[in-house]
Coordinates of N, CA and C in Angstrom, one line a residue:
M29 N 1.3 -1.9 0.3 CA 0.4 -0.1 0.6 C 0.5 1.0 0.0
A30 N 1.7 1.5 1.0 CA 2.6 2.7 0.9 C 3.3 3.0 -0.3
R31 N 3.4 1.4 -1.5 CA 4.1 1.6 -2.4 C 3.1 1.9 -3.4
D32 N 2.0 1.7 -2.9 CA 1.4 2.8 -4.4 C 1.0 4.1 -4.2
A33 N 0.9 4.7 -2.4 CA 0.5 5.3 -2.1 C 2.1 7.0 -2.7
E34 N 3.1 6.0 -2.7 CA 4.2 6.5 -3.1 C 4.2 6.9 -5.0
L35 N 3.6 6.1 -5.7 CA 3.9 6.0 -7.4 C 2.7 7.1 -7.8
D36 N 1.6 7.1 -6.8 CA 0.5 8.2 -7.0 C 0.8 9.8 -6.7
R37 N 1.8 10.0 -5.8 CA 2.3 11.3 -4.7 C 3.3 11.0 -6.4
L38 N 4.1 10.1 -7.2 CA 5.4 10.5 -7.8 C 4.7 10.9 -9.3
K39 N 3.2 10.3 -9.6 CA 2.5 10.6 -10.5 C 2.0 11.9 -11.1
V40 N 1.6 12.7 -9.8 CA 0.9 13.4 -9.3 C 1.9 14.5 -9.3
A41 N 3.6 14.8 -9.1 CA 4.5 15.6 -8.7 C 4.8 15.2 -11.1
Q42 N 4.8 14.3 -11.5 CA 5.1 14.1 -12.9 C 4.2 14.9 -13.1
D43 N 2.8 15.0 -13.2 CA 2.0 15.5 -13.8 C 1.8 17.2 -14.0
V44 N 2.3 17.6 -12.6 CA 2.2 18.6 -12.5 C 3.3 19.8 -12.3
A45 N 4.7 19.4 -13.1 CA 5.9 19.2 -13.1 C 5.8 19.5 -15.0
F46 N 5.1 18.2 -15.3 CA 4.7 17.7 -17.3 C 3.9 18.8 -17.8
Q47 N 2.7 20.1 -16.8 CA 1.8 20.8 -16.7 C 2.4 22.3 -16.9
R48 N 3.4 22.7 -15.9 CA 4.1 23.2 -16.1 C 5.0 23.4 -17.0
K49 N 5.5 22.6 -17.7 CA 6.9 22.6 -18.6 C 6.0 23.1 -19.9
Q50 N 4.3 22.3 -19.9 CA 3.7 22.4 -20.9 C 2.9 23.8 -20.9
N51 N 2.9 24.6 -20.1 CA 2.2 26.0 -19.7 C 3.3 27.3 -20.1
A52 N 4.2 26.7 -20.2 CA 5.7 27.6 -20.4 C 6.0 27.6 -21.6
Y53 N 5.9 26.5 -22.3 CA 6.2 26.6 -24.2 C 4.8 27.6 -24.3
Q54 N 3.5 26.9 -24.1 CA 2.7 27.5 -24.6 C 2.7 29.2 -24.4
A55 N 3.4 29.5 -23.4 CA 3.9 31.2 -23.3 C 5.3 31.5 -24.1
Q56 N 5.8 30.5 -24.1 CA 7.0 30.9 -25.1 C 6.4 31.2 -26.3
Q57 N 6.0 30.2 -27.1 CA 5.0 29.7 -28.2 C 4.4 31.6 -28.7
T58 N 3.3 31.8 -27.7 CA 2.1 32.8 -27.8 C 3.7 33.7 -27.7
A59 N 4.9 34.2 -27.5 CA 5.6 35.4 -27.0 C 6.1 35.7 -28.6
C60 N 6.5 33.5 -28.9 CA 7.1 34.5 -30.4 C 6.3 34.2 -32.0
V61 N 4.9 34.0 -31.1 CA 4.1 34.4 -32.8 C 3.5 36.1 -32.3
K62 N 3.9 36.4 -31.2 CA 3.5 37.4 -31.2 C 4.2 38.7 -32.3
A63 N 5.8 38.2 -31.3 CA 7.4 39.2 -32.2 C 6.9 39.0 -33.1
F64 N 6.4 37.1 -34.0 CA 6.9 37.4 -35.5 C 5.9 39.2 -35.8
K65 N 4.4 38.3 -35.3 CA 3.4 39.2 -35.8 C 4.2 40.3 -36.0
T66 N 4.5 41.4 -35.2 CA 4.7 42.9 -34.8 C 5.6 42.7 -35.6
R67 N 6.8 42.1 -36.2 CA 7.6 42.0 -36.5 C 7.7 42.6 -38.1
L68 N 6.6 41.0 -38.6 CA 6.0 41.1 -39.7 C 4.8 42.5 -40.3
E69 N 4.8 43.4 -39.2 CA 4.2 44.2 -39.9 C 4.6 45.1 -39.8
Q70 N 6.5 45.4 -39.8 CA 6.9 46.3 -39.2 C 7.7 46.4 -40.3
V71 N 8.0 45.4 -40.8 CA 9.0 45.0 -42.3 C 7.9 45.2 -43.5
R72 N 6.7 45.2 -43.0 CA 5.6 45.1 -44.2 C 5.4 46.7 -44.6
A73 N 4.9 47.7 -42.8 CA 4.9 48.9 -43.1 C 6.1 50.1 -43.8
S74 N 7.2 49.3 -43.0 CA 8.5 49.8 -44.4 C 9.2 49.1 -45.6
S75 N 8.2 48.4 -46.0 CA 8.4 48.0 -47.4 C 7.6 49.3 -47.9
K76 N 6.2 49.2 -47.7 CA 5.1 49.9 -48.1 C 5.5 51.7 -48.5
K77 N 6.1 51.8 -47.0 CA 6.9 53.1 -47.3 C 8.0 53.7 -48.5
R78 N 8.9 52.4 -48.0 CA 10.0 52.5 -49.7 C 9.4 52.3 -50.9
R79 N 8.7 51.7 -51.0 CA 7.4 51.6 -52.4 C 6.7 53.3 -52.8
K80 N 6.5 54.0 -51.7 CA 5.6 54.8 -51.6 C 6.9 56.3 -51.9
E81 N 7.7 56.1 -51.4 CA 8.5 56.6 -51.6 C 9.6 57.0 -53.1
K82 N 10.0 55.6 -53.6 CA 10.0 54.9 -55.2 C 9.0 55.5 -55.7
K83 N 7.6 55.1 -55.4 CA 6.7 55.9 -56.2 C 6.9 57.4 -56.5
S84 N 7.6 57.9 -55.4 CA 7.0 59.3 -55.9 C 8.7 60.6 -56.0
I85 N 9.4 59.2 -56.0 CA 11.2 59.5 -57.2 C 10.5 60.1 -58.8
A86 N 10.1 58.7 -58.5 CA 9.6 58.9 -59.7 C 8.8 59.2 -60.6
E87 N 8.0 60.2 -59.7 CA 7.0 60.4 -60.3 C 7.2 62.2 -60.6
K88 N 8.5 61.9 -60.1 CA 8.6 63.4 -59.6 C 10.5 63.7 -61.0
A89 N 10.0 62.2 -61.1 CA 11.5 62.8 -62.1 C 10.7 62.4 -63.8
G90 N 9.6 62.1 -63.5 CA 8.5 62.1 -64.8 C 8.7 60.7 -65.5
V91 N 8.6 59.9 -64.6 CA 8.8 58.4 -65.0 C 7.4 58.1 -65.6
P92 N 7.1 57.7 -66.9 CA 5.8 57.1 -67.3 C 5.2 56.1 -66.1
L93 N 3.7 56.7 -65.8 CA 2.9 56.0 -65.0 C 2.6 55.1 -64.9
Q94 N 3.0 53.9 -66.5 CA 2.9 52.8 -66.5 C 4.5 52.2 -65.6
Y95 N 5.1 52.6 -65.2 CA 6.3 51.8 -64.8 C 6.6 52.1 -63.5
Q96 N 6.2 53.3 -62.8 CA 6.3 53.2 -61.8 C 6.2 53.1 -60.9
D97 N 5.4 52.0 -60.8 CA 5.6 51.1 -59.7 C 6.1 50.2 -59.4
N98 N 7.3 50.1 -60.8 CA 8.5 48.7 -59.9 C 9.8 49.7 -60.9
V99 N 10.3 50.0 -60.4 CA 11.9 50.6 -60.2 C 12.5 51.3 -59.3
L100 N 14.0 50.7 -60.5 CA 15.1 50.8 -59.0 C 15.6 51.8 -59.1
I101 N 15.7 52.5 -58.0 CA 16.4 54.0 -58.0 C 17.6 53.7 -56.6
S102 N 18.9 54.1 -57.2 CA 20.2 54.2 -56.4 C 20.2 55.4 -56.4
T103 N 21.5 56.2 -55.4 CA 22.1 57.3 -55.4 C 23.6 57.8 -55.5
D104 N 24.2 57.8 -56.3 CA 25.3 58.0 -56.4 C 26.4 58.9 -54.9
P105 N 27.7 58.5 -54.8 CA 27.9 59.1 -53.5 C 27.8 60.4 -53.7
D106 N 27.9 61.1 -55.1 CA 27.9 62.9 -55.8 C 26.3 62.9 -55.2
G107 N 25.2 62.8 -55.0 CA 23.9 63.0 -54.9 C 22.9 62.9 -56.3
I108 N 23.7 61.9 -57.5 CA 22.6 62.4 -58.2 C 22.0 60.6 -58.5
T109 N 20.3 60.8 -58.6 CA 19.9 60.1 -58.3 C 19.4 59.1 -59.3
N110 N 19.8 57.8 -59.5 CA 18.9 57.3 -60.8 C 18.1 56.6 -60.9
I111 N 17.1 56.5 -61.5 CA 15.8 55.6 -61.6 C 15.7 54.9 -63.0
Y112 N 15.9 53.7 -63.2 CA 15.7 52.4 -63.9 C 14.5 52.3 -63.9
F113 N 13.8 52.2 -65.1 CA 12.4 51.4 -65.2 C 12.2 51.1 -66.7
G114 N 11.6 49.6 -66.9 CA 11.0 49.4 -67.6 C 11.8 48.2 -68.9
G115 N 13.1 47.4 -67.9 CA 13.6 46.3 -68.9 C 12.7 45.4 -68.3
I116 N 13.2 44.6 -69.8 CA 12.9 43.1 -69.3 C 13.4 41.9 -68.0
G117 N 12.0 41.7 -67.7 CA 12.0 41.2 -66.2 C 12.6 41.9 -64.7
K118 N 13.4 43.0 -65.5 CA 13.0 43.3 -63.7 C 13.6 45.1 -64.4
P119 N 13.1 45.9 -63.4 CA 13.4 47.6 -63.8 C 14.7 48.0 -64.5
N120 N 16.1 47.3 -63.9 CA 17.2 47.7 -64.9 C 17.9 46.0 -66.1
G121 N 16.9 45.5 -66.3 CA 16.2 45.4 -67.3 C 17.0 45.1 -68.4
T122 N 17.4 44.0 -69.7 CA 17.9 45.0 -71.0 C 16.5 45.6 -72.1
G123 N 17.0 46.8 -72.4 CA 16.4 47.8 -73.0 C 15.5 48.4 -72.4
H124 N 15.9 48.4 -70.6 CA 15.8 49.1 -69.7 C 15.9 50.9 -69.7
G125 N 14.3 51.5 -69.4 CA 14.9 53.5 -69.9 C 15.9 53.7 -68.4
H126 N 16.2 54.3 -68.3 CA 17.1 55.8 -67.1 C 16.9 57.0 -66.4
Y127 N 16.1 57.4 -66.2 CA 16.9 58.7 -66.1 C 17.3 59.4 -65.0
A128 N 18.3 60.2 -64.8 CA 18.6 60.6 -63.7 C 18.4 62.4 -62.6
M129 N 18.5 62.6 -61.7 CA 18.5 63.5 -61.3 C 18.9 63.9 -59.9
D130 N 19.5 65.3 -60.4 CA 20.6 66.0 -59.5 C 20.5 66.0 -58.1
R131 N 20.7 67.0 -56.6 CA 20.4 67.0 -55.9 C 19.3 67.6 -55.3
N132 N 19.3 68.8 -56.9 CA 18.0 69.7 -56.0 C 17.0 69.7 -57.5
G133 N 16.3 68.3 -57.5 CA 15.8 66.9 -58.4 C 15.5 67.7 -59.9
T134 N 16.2 68.2 -60.0 CA 16.0 68.5 -61.6 C 17.1 66.7 -62.4
V135 N 16.3 67.0 -64.0 CA 16.0 65.6 -64.2 C 17.4 66.5 -65.7
T136 N 18.8 65.2 -65.1 CA 19.9 65.7 -66.1 C 20.0 65.2 -67.4
Y137 N 19.6 63.3 -66.9 CA 19.2 63.1 -68.6 C 18.1 62.0 -68.2
R138 N 18.2 61.4 -69.1 CA 15.7 60.9 -69.6 C 16.0 60.5 -71.0
R139 N 16.2 58.4 -70.7 CA 16.3 58.3 -71.2 C 15.7 57.3 -71.5
E140 N 14.6 57.3 -72.6 CA 12.8 56.0 -72.4 C 13.7 54.6 -72.8
P141 N 13.1 53.4 -71.8 CA 12.9 52.0 -72.8 C 13.2 52.5 -73.9
F142 N 14.6 51.2 -74.4 CA 15.2 50.4 -75.7 C 15.0 52.3 -76.7
D143 N 15.5 53.6 -75.6 CA 16.4 53.9 -77.1 C 18.0 53.8 -76.4
P144 N 18.5 54.8 -77.6 CA 19.6 54.4 -77.5 C 20.1 55.3 -76.6
H145 N 20.9 54.4 -76.2 CA 22.3 56.0 -75.3 C 23.1 56.2 -75.7
G146 N 23.6 57.9 -74.7 CA 24.8 58.6 -75.7 C 24.1 59.5 -75.3
A147 N 24.8 61.1 -75.8 CA 25.2 61.6 -74.8 C 23.7 63.1 -75.6
Q148 N 23.1 62.8 -76.7 CA 21.4 63.5 -76.8 C 20.7 63.2 -75.7
N149 N 20.8 62.4 -74.3 CA 19.7 62.1 -73.6 C 20.2 62.9 -72.0
F150 N 21.3 63.9 -72.4 CA 21.5 65.0 -71.6 C 20.5 65.0 -71.6
E151 N 19.7 66.9 -70.7 CA 19.1 67.8 -71.2 C 19.4 68.4 -71.1
E152 N 20.5 68.7 -71.2 CA 20.9 70.1 -71.6 C 21.7 70.0 -73.2
N153 N 21.8 68.1 -73.4 CA 22.3 69.0 -74.5 C 20.6 68.6 -75.4
R154 N 19.6 68.6 -74.7 CA 17.8 68.4 -75.6 C 17.6 69.3 -75.9
R155 N 17.8 70.9 -74.5 CA 17.4 72.1 -74.5 C 18.4 72.9 -75.3
E156 N 19.9 72.9 -75.9 CA 20.0 73.3 -77.0 C 20.0 72.8 -77.6
E157 N 18.8 71.8 -78.7 CA 18.5 71.2 -79.7 C 17.3 72.1 -79.9
V158 N 16.5 72.1 -78.9 CA 15.1 72.3 -79.2 C 15.6 73.7 -79.2
T159 N 15.8 74.5 -78.5 CA 16.4 76.1 -79.1 C 17.0 77.0 -80.1
L160 N 17.8 76.1 -80.2 CA 18.6 76.2 -81.5 C 17.1 75.5 -83.3
R161 N 16.2 74.3 -82.8 CA 14.9 74.3 -83.8 C 13.8 75.7 -83.5
M162 N 14.0 76.1 -82.5 CA 13.3 77.0 -82.6 C 13.2 78.6 -82.8
A163 N 14.6 79.0 -82.9 CA 15.7 79.8 -83.4 C 15.4 79.2 -84.7
Q164 N 15.6 78.5 -85.6 CA 15.7 78.5 -86.8 C 13.8 78.2 -87.7
I165 N 13.1 77.9 -86.4 CA 11.9 78.4 -86.7 C 11.3 80.2 -87.3
A166 N 11.8 80.3 -85.9 CA 11.9 81.5 -85.9 C 12.5 82.8 -86.8
I167 N 13.0 82.0 -87.4 CA 14.1 82.7 -88.6 C 13.3 82.7 -89.8
N168 N 12.8 81.3 -89.6 CA 11.7 81.4 -90.8 C 10.8 82.1 -91.6
Q169 N 10.2 82.2 -90.8 CA 9.6 83.4 -90.3 C 9.9 84.1 -90.5
W170 N 10.7 84.5 -90.1 CA 11.2 86.3 -90.4 C 11.7 86.3 -91.4
A171 N 11.9 85.6 -92.2 CA 12.8 85.8 -93.8 C 11.4 86.3 -94.4
R172 N 10.3 84.6 -94.0 CA 9.4 84.5 -95.0 C 8.8 85.7 -95.2
S173 N 8.6 86.8 -94.1 CA 7.2 87.6 -93.7 C 8.0 89.0 -94.5
A174 N 8.8 89.6 -95.2 CA 8.6 90.4 -95.5 C 8.2 90.1 -97.7
A175 N 8.0 91.4 -97.8 CA 7.8 91.1 -99.1 C 8.7 90.7 -100.5
T176 N 9.9 90.9 -99.8 CA 11.4 90.7 -101.0 C 11.5 89.9 -99.7
P177 N 12.2 89.0 -100.7 CA 12.7 87.4 -100.4 C 14.1 88.3 -98.5
R178 N 14.3 88.3 -97.8 CA 15.3 88.3 -96.8 C 16.7 87.1 -97.0
V179 N 18.2 87.3 -96.9 CA 18.3 86.8 -97.0 C 19.3 86.7 -95.6
L180 N 20.1 85.4 -95.4 CA 21.0 85.5 -93.7 C 21.7 85.4 -93.6
Q181 N 22.6 85.7 -93.7 CA 23.9 85.2 -93.4 C 24.4 84.4 -91.8
S182 N 25.4 84.0 -91.6 CA 26.2 83.4 -90.9 C 27.8 83.3 -90.5
E183 N 27.8 84.5 -89.5 CA 30.2 84.1 -89.7 C 29.8 84.1 -88.2
D184 N 30.4 83.2 -87.6 CA 30.3 82.4 -86.1 C 29.9 83.1 -86.0
S185 N 28.4 82.1 -85.6 CA 27.4 82.9 -84.8 C 27.1 83.6 -84.7
D186 N 27.0 84.7 -85.4 CA 26.5 85.9 -85.4 C 26.0 86.4 -86.5
F187 N 25.1 86.5 -86.7 CA 23.9 86.8 -87.6 C 23.6 88.2 -88.7
K188 N 24.2 88.3 -90.0 CA 23.6 89.4 -90.4 C 23.4 89.5 -91.4
V189 N 22.5 90.9 -91.9 CA 21.5 91.0 -92.0 C 21.9 91.5 -94.0

Protein backbone atom coordinates (compact mmCIF):
# COMPACT_ATOMS: atom_id res chain seq x y z
CA MET A 1 0.00 0.00 0.00
CA ALA A 2 2.69 2.40 0.89
CA ARG A 3 4.25 1.64 -2.43
CA ASP A 4 1.02 2.46 -4.32
CA ALA A 5 0.68 5.72 -2.39
CA GLU A 6 4.28 6.61 -3.25
CA LEU A 7 3.64 5.84 -6.96
CA ASP A 8 0.50 7.96 -6.92
CA ARG A 9 2.37 10.84 -5.32
CA LEU A 10 5.19 10.60 -7.90
CA LYS A 11 2.67 10.41 -10.74
CA VAL A 12 0.93 13.56 -9.48
CA ALA A 13 4.32 15.33 -9.14
CA GLN A 14 5.23 14.25 -12.68
CA ASP A 15 1.87 15.45 -14.03
CA VAL A 16 2.28 18.82 -12.28
CA ALA A 17 5.84 19.21 -13.65
CA PHE A 18 4.65 18.24 -17.15
CA GLN A 19 1.78 20.74 -16.96
CA ARG A 20 4.14 23.51 -15.82
CA LYS A 21 6.51 22.72 -18.70
CA GLN A 22 3.58 22.61 -21.15
CA ASN A 23 2.30 25.99 -19.90
CA ALA A 24 5.78 27.53 -20.17
CA TYR A 25 6.14 26.16 -23.72
CA GLN A 26 2.74 27.56 -24.74
CA ALA A 27 3.57 30.94 -23.19
CA GLN A 28 6.89 31.02 -25.05
CA GLN A 29 5.20 29.99 -28.31
CA THR A 30 2.55 32.70 -27.88
CA ALA A 31 5.26 35.30 -27.20
CA CYS A 32 7.22 34.17 -30.29
CA VAL A 33 4.11 34.30 -32.50
CA LYS A 34 3.29 37.78 -31.18
CA ALA A 35 6.89 38.98 -31.74
CA PHE A 36 6.87 37.50 -35.26
CA LYS A 37 3.58 39.19 -36.15
CA THR A 38 4.80 42.52 -34.75
CA ARG A 39 8.03 42.30 -36.76
CA LEU A 40 6.12 41.24 -39.89
CA GLU A 41 3.89 44.30 -39.59
CA GLN A 42 6.98 46.52 -39.19
CA VAL A 43 8.58 45.00 -42.29
CA ARG A 44 5.37 45.38 -44.30
CA ALA A 45 4.98 49.00 -43.20
CA SER A 46 8.62 49.72 -44.03
CA SER A 47 8.26 48.05 -47.43
CA LYS A 48 5.08 50.01 -48.17
CA LYS A 49 6.81 53.26 -47.16
CA ARG A 50 9.81 52.44 -49.39
CA ARG A 51 7.52 51.65 -52.35
CA LYS A 52 5.66 54.92 -51.79
CA GLU A 53 8.96 56.87 -51.64
CA LYS A 54 10.20 55.17 -54.83
CA LYS A 55 6.95 55.95 -56.61
CA SER A 56 7.15 59.57 -55.42
CA ILE A 57 10.72 59.95 -56.73
CA ALA A 58 9.76 58.31 -60.04
CA GLU A 59 6.74 60.60 -60.33
CA LYS A 60 8.87 63.67 -59.56
CA ALA A 61 11.34 62.66 -62.28
CA GLY A 62 8.55 62.21 -64.80
CA VAL A 63 8.80 58.43 -65.22
CA PRO A 64 5.85 57.26 -67.34
CA LEU A 65 2.92 56.10 -65.18
CA GLN A 66 2.99 52.47 -66.33
CA TYR A 67 6.54 52.06 -64.95
CA GLN A 68 6.21 53.92 -61.62
CA ASP A 69 5.33 50.81 -59.59
CA ASN A 70 8.43 48.92 -60.72
CA VAL A 71 11.53 51.11 -60.55
CA LEU A 72 15.06 50.62 -59.24
CA ILE A 73 16.47 53.73 -57.59
CA SER A 74 20.09 54.21 -56.58
CA THR A 75 21.93 57.27 -55.33
CA ASP A 76 25.56 57.94 -56.26
CA PRO A 77 28.01 59.34 -53.68
CA ASP A 78 27.85 62.71 -55.48
CA GLY A 79 24.09 62.90 -54.85
CA ILE A 80 22.87 61.93 -58.33
CA THR A 81 19.72 59.79 -58.10
CA ASN A 82 19.47 57.18 -60.86
CA ILE A 83 16.07 55.75 -61.74
CA TYR A 84 15.88 52.62 -63.87
CA PHE A 85 12.60 51.27 -65.26
CA GLY A 86 10.98 49.31 -68.05
CA GLY A 87 13.66 46.67 -68.55
CA ILE A 88 12.86 43.11 -69.55
CA GLY A 89 12.28 41.02 -66.41
CA LYS A 90 13.47 43.70 -64.00
CA PRO A 91 13.62 47.50 -63.88
CA ASN A 92 17.26 47.63 -64.99
CA GLY A 93 17.02 44.66 -67.36
CA THR A 94 17.71 44.72 -71.09
CA GLY A 95 16.19 47.74 -72.79
CA HIS A 96 15.64 49.67 -69.56
CA GLY A 97 14.90 53.36 -69.37
CA HIS A 98 17.11 55.57 -67.22
CA TYR A 99 16.53 58.99 -65.70
CA ALA A 100 19.03 60.83 -63.50
CA MET A 101 18.24 63.68 -61.10
CA ASP A 102 20.67 65.98 -59.36
CA ARG A 103 20.43 66.94 -55.69
CA ASN A 104 17.99 69.74 -56.53
CA GLY A 105 15.54 67.35 -58.18
CA THR A 106 16.34 68.52 -61.71
CA VAL A 107 16.33 65.75 -64.30
CA THR A 108 19.70 65.85 -66.06
CA TYR A 109 19.49 62.63 -68.10
CA ARG A 110 16.41 61.10 -69.70
CA ARG A 111 16.44 57.88 -71.74
CA GLU A 112 13.21 56.04 -72.45
CA PRO A 113 13.08 52.22 -72.61
CA PHE A 114 14.78 50.84 -75.73
CA ASP A 115 16.17 54.25 -76.75
CA PRO A 116 19.90 54.25 -77.54
CA HIS A 117 22.48 55.37 -74.98
CA GLY A 118 24.37 58.56 -75.70
CA ALA A 119 24.93 62.25 -75.11
CA GLN A 120 21.62 63.10 -76.79
CA ASN A 121 19.88 61.92 -73.62
CA PHE A 122 21.36 64.65 -71.42
CA GLU A 123 18.74 67.34 -70.82
CA GLU A 124 21.25 70.12 -71.49
CA ASN A 125 21.80 68.80 -75.02
CA ARG A 126 18.05 68.42 -75.54
CA ARG A 127 17.46 72.02 -74.43
CA GLU A 128 20.13 73.28 -76.83
CA GLU A 129 18.64 71.21 -79.63
CA VAL A 130 15.14 72.56 -78.95
CA THR A 131 16.43 76.13 -78.69
CA LEU A 132 18.21 75.80 -82.03
CA ARG A 133 15.09 74.34 -83.66
CA MET A 134 12.94 77.15 -82.26
CA ALA A 135 15.47 79.75 -83.45
CA GLN A 136 15.48 78.20 -86.92
CA ILE A 137 11.66 78.29 -87.05
CA ALA A 138 11.65 81.95 -85.95
CA ILE A 139 14.30 82.86 -88.52
CA ASN A 140 12.37 81.08 -91.29
CA GLN A 141 9.15 82.88 -90.32
CA TRP A 142 10.98 86.19 -90.22
CA ALA A 143 12.58 85.57 -93.62
CA ARG A 144 9.18 84.76 -95.17
CA SER A 145 7.41 87.72 -93.55
CA ALA A 146 8.79 90.42 -95.83
CA ALA A 147 7.41 91.23 -99.28
CA THR A 148 10.83 90.66 -100.75
CA PRO A 149 12.88 87.67 -99.64
CA ARG A 150 15.44 88.38 -96.95
CA VAL A 151 18.85 86.78 -96.91
CA LEU A 152 20.43 85.66 -93.69
CA GLN A 153 24.17 85.20 -93.47
CA SER A 154 25.88 83.56 -90.54
CA GLU A 155 29.49 84.13 -89.56
CA ASP A 156 30.82 82.57 -86.38
CA SER A 157 27.35 82.43 -84.82
CA ASP A 158 26.72 86.13 -85.65
CA PHE A 159 23.77 86.66 -87.93
CA LYS A 160 23.92 89.45 -90.51
CA VAL A 161 21.07 90.59 -92.73
